[in-house]
Amino acid sequence: MSPAQRKRLGRILLNTAGVLVFLYAIFPVYWMVSTGFKTNDQIFTTEFIPFPTSFTLEHFSRVLTEGVANNSIWLYLRNSAIVALGTVLIGSLFALLSATAIARFRFRGRGSFLITLLVVQMLPAEAMLIPLSVMIRRVGLGDQLLGIIVAQVAVTLPFGIWMLRTFVAAVPKTLEEAAWIDGASRMTTFWKVLFPLVAPGLVATSIFSFITAWNDLVFALYLMSSSEGYTMPVALQYFFGQKGVDWGAIMAGSTLMTIPVVIFFLLVQRRMVSGLVAGAVKG
């Protein structure tokens, strides 16, 4: 086999593997959306039905009009949006300031702090559930959306700090020194010189925080006691009943829950990819 043929074969195998990975990743999403449009007879049949033979909007209509747990579905979507956006705003601010301090200053315990960040990233959110929940309830934030935001910031902050640290460290310090010589203050230099250069990394970490907080089930379920404070993932649990599972409503609600994330991702996907790639190269 000639080198050109080997190269062509390798490209074919690589493309085939890429297609298989894509199908493996997209199939659950397709099954979720298609099941939301199927009738109950098609959902609970023992036969494999890849495409709905007859479309129905019954499940979407029921979720949108009847709601869940005597509350409108829009209430849960609003709560999820508040938690996700609050996590992004607070987490991004703390991550950027912390990353700047770590990248620009040398202080005792800096190396140990970075190692701690790596260790915390390896821990699942469930491992921090009890200690975080106890602290949040003791400060009076239990059964409040702010308590969920605090928990999500604690979960996503290590990744944000580690990611943004590479961006800040890659910015030449001479740019800041030139701004200081021109009479700019540290705060002015931070916002007008450093911030625009690390914006792609900030977008990438913000999207990660948004998706993590939007999909959170554990903290929202454990911290909230009233249904008015539930987020969308918790609300969907009500369709798992003692007498059976309402898969049509679950899939319809999950589809509605996915739409805002997909729209948000499509709007910022270029910045996210460039930010992640740049962060990996700089790290």
Short mmCIF file of C-alpha atoms in Angstrom, two decimals, residues 87-102 153 156-165 201-202 205-206:
data_model
loop_
_atom_site.label_atom_id
_atom_site.label_comp_id
_atom_site.label_asym_id
_atom_site.label_seq_id
_atom_site.Cartn_x
_atom_site.Cartn_y
_atom_site.Cartn_z
CA THR A 87 -23.97 31.65 38.98
CA VAL A 88 -22.41 33.04 35.81
CA LEU A 89 -22.27 36.64 37.04
CA ILE A 90 -20.97 35.94 40.54
CA GLY A 91 -18.72 33.05 39.55
CA SER A 92 -17.15 34.88 36.60
CA LEU A 93 -16.34 37.92 38.74
CA PHE A 94 -14.70 35.90 41.50
CA ALA A 95 -12.91 33.64 39.01
CA LEU A 96 -11.45 36.56 37.06
CA LEU A 97 -10.25 38.39 40.17
CA SER A 98 -8.79 35.22 41.69
CA ALA A 99 -7.10 34.18 38.44
CA THR A 100 -5.54 37.64 38.11
CA ALA A 101 -4.17 37.48 41.65
CA ILE A 102 -2.70 34.01 41.11
CA VAL A 153 -20.52 29.01 42.42
CA THR A 156 -17.85 25.81 39.17
CA LEU A 157 -15.36 28.31 40.62
CA PRO A 158 -12.26 26.02 40.64
CA PHE A 159 -12.57 25.34 36.91
CA GLY A 160 -13.10 29.03 36.18
CA ILE A 161 -10.05 30.10 38.19
CA TRP A 162 -7.81 27.46 36.61
CA MET A 163 -9.01 28.26 33.10
CA LEU A 164 -8.71 32.04 33.39
CA ARG A 165 -5.32 31.82 35.08
CA GLY A 201 -11.65 32.60 28.24
CA LEU A 202 -14.29 34.34 30.31
CA THR A 205 -15.94 29.53 31.61
CA SER A 206 -19.27 31.37 31.69
#
